[in-house]
């Protein structure tokens, strides 16, 4: 019965370990005033929300780091996002469970809440353990999530030209799924003005062909 309770503790809350959700931020692409060149079918302007977590990128480490006889499963260049929190540490890892002697282990980096020091950690039904290493060099990093729950995104896509008329497609998405009711075709006559706009955006058109468009973003979507 005791073994069952310990295993249940690990599976549900990892004995005091709680998950950390991602944060959301607004983004606008491309930057204002840059001369851009895009092909037919490419996005020329985009904005929306994206999910991210604070992370550490491994810049340098010894080739054979181990903790509790388990090899540290990461290499230089890997990025470990913040995933969990304990009473004393922020835990950074990629949620991969290592199986050793039929026991599941989570291995990663533990950042001390009080002094900011970073150590290796290992967590399993056998307990939580940290280990100090001297030759570990890290860089703070923003780790962006693929997909974002209830995140909104909108964009304009270049569709080509006909005479002096240039054509675009405006699209909106939620959760990376296009909403058909928010597709809209746009057309502009360049003989009137070389600055076009939609939903608060302003785009200065420099040159257009049947395959490419050169432009600058003067103002992003509202």
PDB file of C-alpha atoms in Angstrom, residues 3-17 19 84 97 99 103-106 123-125:
ATOM      1  CA  UNK A   3       4.467   1.736  -2.594  1.00  0.00           C
ATOM      2  CA  UNK A   4       1.163   2.536  -4.327  1.00  0.00           C
ATOM      3  CA  UNK A   5       0.826   5.830  -2.451  1.00  0.00           C
ATOM      4  CA  UNK A   6       4.390   6.858  -3.326  1.00  0.00           C
ATOM      5  CA  UNK A   7       3.828   6.058  -7.007  1.00  0.00           C
ATOM      6  CA  UNK A   8       0.510   7.941  -7.001  1.00  0.00           C
ATOM      7  CA  UNK A   9       2.247  10.959  -5.476  1.00  0.00           C
ATOM      8  CA  UNK A  10       4.862  10.922  -8.267  1.00  0.00           C
ATOM      9  CA  UNK A  11       2.325  10.540 -11.069  1.00  0.00           C
ATOM     10  CA  UNK A  12      -0.054  13.265  -9.892  1.00  0.00           C
ATOM     11  CA  UNK A  13       2.056  15.987  -8.280  1.00  0.00           C
ATOM     12  CA  UNK A  14       5.577  14.512  -8.198  1.00  0.00           C
ATOM     13  CA  UNK A  15       5.529  14.927  -4.412  1.00  0.00           C
ATOM     14  CA  UNK A  16       5.239  18.710  -4.310  1.00  0.00           C
ATOM     15  CA  UNK A  17       6.182  19.501  -7.910  1.00  0.00           C
ATOM     16  CA  UNK A  19       3.531  22.426 -13.505  1.00  0.00           C
ATOM     17  CA  UNK A  84       7.740  22.856 -12.947  1.00  0.00           C
ATOM     18  CA  UNK A  97      11.150  10.513 -18.734  1.00  0.00           C
ATOM     19  CA  UNK A  99      13.565   4.657 -17.613  1.00  0.00           C
ATOM     20  CA  UNK A 103      11.869   3.497 -12.644  1.00  0.00           C
ATOM     21  CA  UNK A 104      10.935   6.715 -14.465  1.00  0.00           C
ATOM     22  CA  UNK A 105      13.268   9.693 -13.913  1.00  0.00           C
ATOM     23  CA  UNK A 106      12.976  13.344 -14.877  1.00  0.00           C
ATOM     24  CA  UNK A 123      13.304  13.393  -9.669  1.00  0.00           C
ATOM     25  CA  UNK A 124      11.633   9.982  -9.314  1.00  0.00           C
ATOM     26  CA  UNK A 125       9.673   7.894  -6.850  1.00  0.00           C
TER      27      UNK A 125
END
